[in-house]
Amino acid sequence: MKIDVRLSAALAFCFSLFSNLPAEADECSRERSFSGEASFYANQFHGRRTASGTRLNNNGYTCAHRYLPFGTKVLVENPDNGTQCVVTVTDRGPFCKNRVIDLTRAAARKLKISGIGRVVCRTGSVASRLSKSTLRTVASGVSKKRIISTRHE
């Protein structure tokens, strides 16, 4: 009898942990925004495996988020200076209560964040659209500003 009570209590606890997580398909397509503090990975984590199984590349544009599905594109903006970049969720974290996202060094450098900085993040079609234009920019050699400005005209 004691085992059944313990087992049911453990199952109820596990269910309560995972019941408020968003469904992966809904989360990727849904527009969502959040803001808070961001930090970046220490150099000691470069080359280590992330929660998704990929190796962390501090020179790439990836991030850690607590519950967004792996592969989700996130548009991150520094509201202090207006710089933006698109990162892909490949890891879990940050594990500090007051932070919303952990960035790679390259992403933090592009956003001009040194240490901890305030950011505004968006997921959904905005992030994927900018991500695709960035890929086209790299392939064609045209500046990103020019591609974005021609889309809005």
PDB file of C-alpha atoms in Angstrom:
ATOM      1  CA  MET A   1       0.000   0.000   0.000  1.00  0.00           C
ATOM      2  CA  LYS A   2       2.813   2.431   0.894  1.00  0.00           C
ATOM      3  CA  ILE A   3       4.497   1.812  -2.463  1.00  0.00           C
ATOM      4  CA  ASP A   4       1.286   2.602  -4.383  1.00  0.00           C
ATOM      5  CA  VAL A   5       0.876   5.888  -2.496  1.00  0.00           C
ATOM      6  CA  ARG A   6       4.507   6.858  -3.129  1.00  0.00           C
ATOM      7  CA  LEU A   7       4.281   5.908  -6.782  1.00  0.00           C
ATOM      8  CA  SER A   8       1.075   7.854  -7.342  1.00  0.00           C
ATOM      9  CA  ALA A   9       2.527  10.870  -5.517  1.00  0.00           C
ATOM     10  CA  ALA A  10       5.674  10.731  -7.650  1.00  0.00           C
ATOM     11  CA  LEU A  11       3.622  10.443 -10.854  1.00  0.00           C
ATOM     12  CA  ALA A  12       1.400  13.343  -9.813  1.00  0.00           C
ATOM     13  CA  PHE A  13       4.487  15.458  -9.105  1.00  0.00           C
ATOM     14  CA  CYS A  14       6.053  14.624 -12.495  1.00  0.00           C
ATOM     15  CA  PHE A  15       2.785  15.357 -14.285  1.00  0.00           C
ATOM     16  CA  SER A  16       2.521  18.744 -12.572  1.00  0.00           C
ATOM     17  CA  LEU A  17       6.051  19.615 -13.726  1.00  0.00           C
ATOM     18  CA  PHE A  18       5.394  18.862 -17.382  1.00  0.00           C
ATOM     19  CA  SER A  19       1.724  19.772 -17.710  1.00  0.00           C
ATOM     20  CA  ASN A  20       2.376  23.498 -18.210  1.00  0.00           C
ATOM     21  CA  LEU A  21       5.013  23.060 -20.929  1.00  0.00           C
ATOM     22  CA  PRO A  22       3.875  24.236 -24.370  1.00  0.00           C
ATOM     23  CA  ALA A  23       3.343  21.768 -27.194  1.00  0.00           C
ATOM     24  CA  GLU A  24       6.268  21.865 -29.643  1.00  0.00           C
ATOM     25  CA  ALA A  25       4.259  22.417 -32.817  1.00  0.00           C
ATOM     26  CA  ASP A  26       2.212  25.223 -31.297  1.00  0.00           C
ATOM     27  CA  GLU A  27       5.233  26.962 -29.792  1.00  0.00           C
ATOM     28  CA  CYS A  28       7.228  27.130 -33.027  1.00  0.00           C
ATOM     29  CA  SER A  29       4.439  28.696 -35.063  1.00  0.00           C
ATOM     30  CA  ARG A  30       2.986  30.957 -32.376  1.00  0.00           C
ATOM     31  CA  GLU A  31       4.157  34.540 -32.104  1.00  0.00           C
ATOM     32  CA  ARG A  32       5.408  35.172 -28.618  1.00  0.00           C
ATOM     33  CA  SER A  33       7.489  37.845 -26.977  1.00  0.00           C
ATOM     34  CA  PHE A  34       9.215  38.079 -23.634  1.00  0.00           C
ATOM     35  CA  SER A  35      11.818  40.320 -22.078  1.00  0.00           C
ATOM     36  CA  GLY A  36      14.303  40.211 -19.267  1.00  0.00           C
ATOM     37  CA  GLU A  37      17.980  39.795 -18.600  1.00  0.00           C
ATOM     38  CA  ALA A  38      20.338  37.821 -20.811  1.00  0.00           C
ATOM     39  CA  SER A  39      23.794  36.468 -20.184  1.00  0.00           C
ATOM     40  CA  PHE A  40      26.253  34.550 -22.325  1.00  0.00           C
ATOM     41  CA  TYR A  41      28.108  31.246 -22.085  1.00  0.00           C
ATOM     42  CA  ALA A  42      31.534  31.165 -20.434  1.00  0.00           C
ATOM     43  CA  ASN A  43      34.430  30.059 -22.647  1.00  0.00           C
ATOM     44  CA  GLN A  44      34.754  26.806 -20.682  1.00  0.00           C
ATOM     45  CA  PHE A  45      31.518  25.520 -22.284  1.00  0.00           C
ATOM     46  CA  HIS A  46      32.790  25.910 -25.873  1.00  0.00           C
ATOM     47  CA  GLY A  47      32.794  22.488 -27.524  1.00  0.00           C
ATOM     48  CA  ARG A  48      30.704  20.769 -24.850  1.00  0.00           C
ATOM     49  CA  ARG A  49      27.468  18.995 -25.717  1.00  0.00           C
ATOM     50  CA  THR A  50      24.254  20.939 -25.249  1.00  0.00           C
ATOM     51  CA  ALA A  51      20.931  19.484 -24.127  1.00  0.00           C
ATOM     52  CA  SER A  52      19.914  18.999 -27.778  1.00  0.00           C
ATOM     53  CA  GLY A  53      23.024  16.911 -28.441  1.00  0.00           C
ATOM     54  CA  THR A  54      24.887  19.442 -30.584  1.00  0.00           C
ATOM     55  CA  ARG A  55      28.214  20.870 -29.537  1.00  0.00           C
ATOM     56  CA  LEU A  56      28.233  24.457 -28.275  1.00  0.00           C
ATOM     57  CA  ASN A  57      29.981  26.818 -30.661  1.00  0.00           C
ATOM     58  CA  ASN A  58      30.521  30.168 -28.966  1.00  0.00           C
ATOM     59  CA  ASN A  59      31.121  31.682 -32.430  1.00  0.00           C
ATOM     60  CA  GLY A  60      27.649  30.671 -33.660  1.00  0.00           C
ATOM     61  CA  TYR A  61      24.223  32.177 -33.031  1.00  0.00           C
ATOM     62  CA  THR A  62      22.530  29.784 -30.602  1.00  0.00           C
ATOM     63  CA  CYS A  63      20.962  30.136 -27.177  1.00  0.00           C
ATOM     64  CA  ALA A  64      19.606  28.334 -24.149  1.00  0.00           C
ATOM     65  CA  HIS A  65      15.992  28.722 -23.061  1.00  0.00           C
ATOM     66  CA  ARG A  66      14.075  26.955 -20.311  1.00  0.00           C
ATOM     67  CA  TYR A  67      11.184  25.531 -22.337  1.00  0.00           C
ATOM     68  CA  LEU A  68      11.147  26.671 -25.982  1.00  0.00           C
ATOM     69  CA  PRO A  69      11.565  23.624 -28.257  1.00  0.00           C
ATOM     70  CA  PHE A  70      14.988  22.948 -29.729  1.00  0.00           C
ATOM     71  CA  GLY A  71      15.330  24.499 -33.180  1.00  0.00           C
ATOM     72  CA  THR A  72      13.049  27.452 -32.417  1.00  0.00           C
ATOM     73  CA  LYS A  73      14.302  30.693 -33.965  1.00  0.00           C
ATOM     74  CA  VAL A  74      14.306  33.635 -31.557  1.00  0.00           C
ATOM     75  CA  LEU A  75      14.767  37.256 -32.564  1.00  0.00           C
ATOM     76  CA  VAL A  76      16.715  38.923 -29.752  1.00  0.00           C
ATOM     77  CA  GLU A  77      16.896  42.706 -29.527  1.00  0.00           C
ATOM     78  CA  ASN A  78      18.909  44.934 -27.233  1.00  0.00           C
ATOM     79  CA  PRO A  79      16.448  47.773 -26.444  1.00  0.00           C
ATOM     80  CA  ASP A  80      19.262  50.056 -25.266  1.00  0.00           C
ATOM     81  CA  ASN A  81      20.881  50.317 -28.710  1.00  0.00           C
ATOM     82  CA  GLY A  82      18.396  48.656 -31.114  1.00  0.00           C
ATOM     83  CA  THR A  83      20.736  45.890 -32.329  1.00  0.00           C
ATOM     84  CA  GLN A  84      19.126  42.554 -33.241  1.00  0.00           C
ATOM     85  CA  CYS A  85      20.131  39.001 -34.083  1.00  0.00           C
ATOM     86  CA  VAL A  86      18.363  35.700 -34.680  1.00  0.00           C
ATOM     87  CA  VAL A  87      19.467  32.740 -32.548  1.00  0.00           C
ATOM     88  CA  THR A  88      18.396  29.099 -32.459  1.00  0.00           C
ATOM     89  CA  VAL A  89      17.479  27.284 -29.239  1.00  0.00           C
ATOM     90  CA  THR A  90      19.904  24.369 -28.730  1.00  0.00           C
ATOM     91  CA  ASP A  91      20.212  24.145 -24.945  1.00  0.00           C
ATOM     92  CA  ARG A  92      18.310  24.401 -21.660  1.00  0.00           C
ATOM     93  CA  GLY A  93      18.857  27.199 -19.191  1.00  0.00           C
ATOM     94  CA  PRO A  94      19.609  29.747 -17.905  1.00  0.00           C
ATOM     95  CA  PHE A  95      19.629  28.420 -14.397  1.00  0.00           C
ATOM     96  CA  CYS A  96      19.600  31.834 -12.706  1.00  0.00           C
ATOM     97  CA  LYS A  97      16.112  32.877 -11.656  1.00  0.00           C
ATOM     98  CA  ASN A  98      16.205  36.424 -13.036  1.00  0.00           C
ATOM     99  CA  ARG A  99      17.507  35.576 -16.553  1.00  0.00           C
ATOM    100  CA  VAL A 100      15.378  34.647 -19.557  1.00  0.00           C
ATOM    101  CA  ILE A 101      18.004  33.521 -22.097  1.00  0.00           C
ATOM    102  CA  ASP A 102      21.662  32.497 -22.375  1.00  0.00           C
ATOM    103  CA  LEU A 103      23.402  33.575 -25.577  1.00  0.00           C
ATOM    104  CA  THR A 104      26.618  32.508 -27.254  1.00  0.00           C
ATOM    105  CA  ARG A 105      29.500  34.990 -27.160  1.00  0.00           C
ATOM    106  CA  ALA A 106      29.017  35.856 -30.838  1.00  0.00           C
ATOM    107  CA  ALA A 107      25.346  36.740 -30.308  1.00  0.00           C
ATOM    108  CA  ALA A 108      26.163  38.777 -27.196  1.00  0.00           C
ATOM    109  CA  ARG A 109      28.929  40.576 -29.092  1.00  0.00           C
ATOM    110  CA  LYS A 110      26.553  41.407 -31.960  1.00  0.00           C
ATOM    111  CA  LEU A 111      23.991  42.763 -29.470  1.00  0.00           C
ATOM    112  CA  LYS A 112      26.766  44.691 -27.700  1.00  0.00           C
ATOM    113  CA  ILE A 113      26.081  42.969 -24.369  1.00  0.00           C
ATOM    114  CA  SER A 114      28.964  42.642 -21.976  1.00  0.00           C
ATOM    115  CA  GLY A 115      28.111  40.666 -18.867  1.00  0.00           C
ATOM    116  CA  ILE A 116      24.365  40.798 -18.272  1.00  0.00           C
ATOM    117  CA  GLY A 117      22.098  42.866 -20.497  1.00  0.00           C
ATOM    118  CA  ARG A 118      18.426  43.602 -20.954  1.00  0.00           C
ATOM    119  CA  VAL A 119      16.816  42.036 -24.044  1.00  0.00           C
ATOM    120  CA  VAL A 120      13.460  41.694 -25.783  1.00  0.00           C
ATOM    121  CA  CYS A 121      12.879  38.332 -27.509  1.00  0.00           C
ATOM    122  CA  ARG A 122      10.319  37.335 -30.166  1.00  0.00           C
ATOM    123  CA  THR A 123       9.521  33.926 -31.655  1.00  0.00           C
ATOM    124  CA  GLY A 124       7.302  32.930 -34.551  1.00  0.00           C
ATOM    125  CA  SER A 125       7.119  34.303 -38.075  1.00  0.00           C
ATOM    126  CA  VAL A 126       9.147  37.456 -37.310  1.00  0.00           C
ATOM    127  CA  ALA A 127      12.181  35.450 -36.218  1.00  0.00           C
ATOM    128  CA  SER A 128      11.929  32.915 -39.055  1.00  0.00           C
ATOM    129  CA  ARG A 129      11.493  35.628 -41.691  1.00  0.00           C
ATOM    130  CA  LEU A 130      14.591  37.478 -40.491  1.00  0.00           C
ATOM    131  CA  SER A 131      16.498  34.207 -40.225  1.00  0.00           C
ATOM    132  CA  LYS A 132      15.748  33.377 -43.888  1.00  0.00           C
ATOM    133  CA  SER A 133      16.782  36.856 -45.047  1.00  0.00           C
ATOM    134  CA  THR A 134      20.040  36.471 -43.112  1.00  0.00           C
ATOM    135  CA  LEU A 135      20.744  33.184 -44.898  1.00  0.00           C
ATOM    136  CA  ARG A 136      20.073  34.856 -48.251  1.00  0.00           C
ATOM    137  CA  THR A 137      22.336  37.715 -47.246  1.00  0.00           C
ATOM    138  CA  VAL A 138      25.249  35.385 -46.544  1.00  0.00           C
ATOM    139  CA  ALA A 139      24.689  33.475 -49.785  1.00  0.00           C
ATOM    140  CA  SER A 140      24.361  36.508 -52.056  1.00  0.00           C
ATOM    141  CA  GLY A 141      26.693  38.980 -50.358  1.00  0.00           C
ATOM    142  CA  VAL A 142      23.966  41.664 -50.214  1.00  0.00           C
ATOM    143  CA  SER A 143      23.620  43.599 -46.980  1.00  0.00           C
ATOM    144  CA  LYS A 144      20.838  42.514 -44.626  1.00  0.00           C
ATOM    145  CA  LYS A 145      19.596  46.086 -44.345  1.00  0.00           C
ATOM    146  CA  ARG A 146      18.969  46.212 -48.090  1.00  0.00           C
ATOM    147  CA  ILE A 147      16.983  42.943 -48.165  1.00  0.00           C
ATOM    148  CA  ILE A 148      14.776  43.979 -45.256  1.00  0.00           C
ATOM    149  CA  SER A 149      14.152  47.451 -46.692  1.00  0.00           C
ATOM    150  CA  THR A 150      13.088  46.033 -50.083  1.00  0.00           C
ATOM    151  CA  ARG A 151      10.611  43.693 -48.377  1.00  0.00           C
ATOM    152  CA  HIS A 152       8.791  46.531 -46.646  1.00  0.00           C
ATOM    153  CA  GLU A 153       8.524  48.803 -49.690  1.00  0.00           C
TER     154      GLU A 153
END
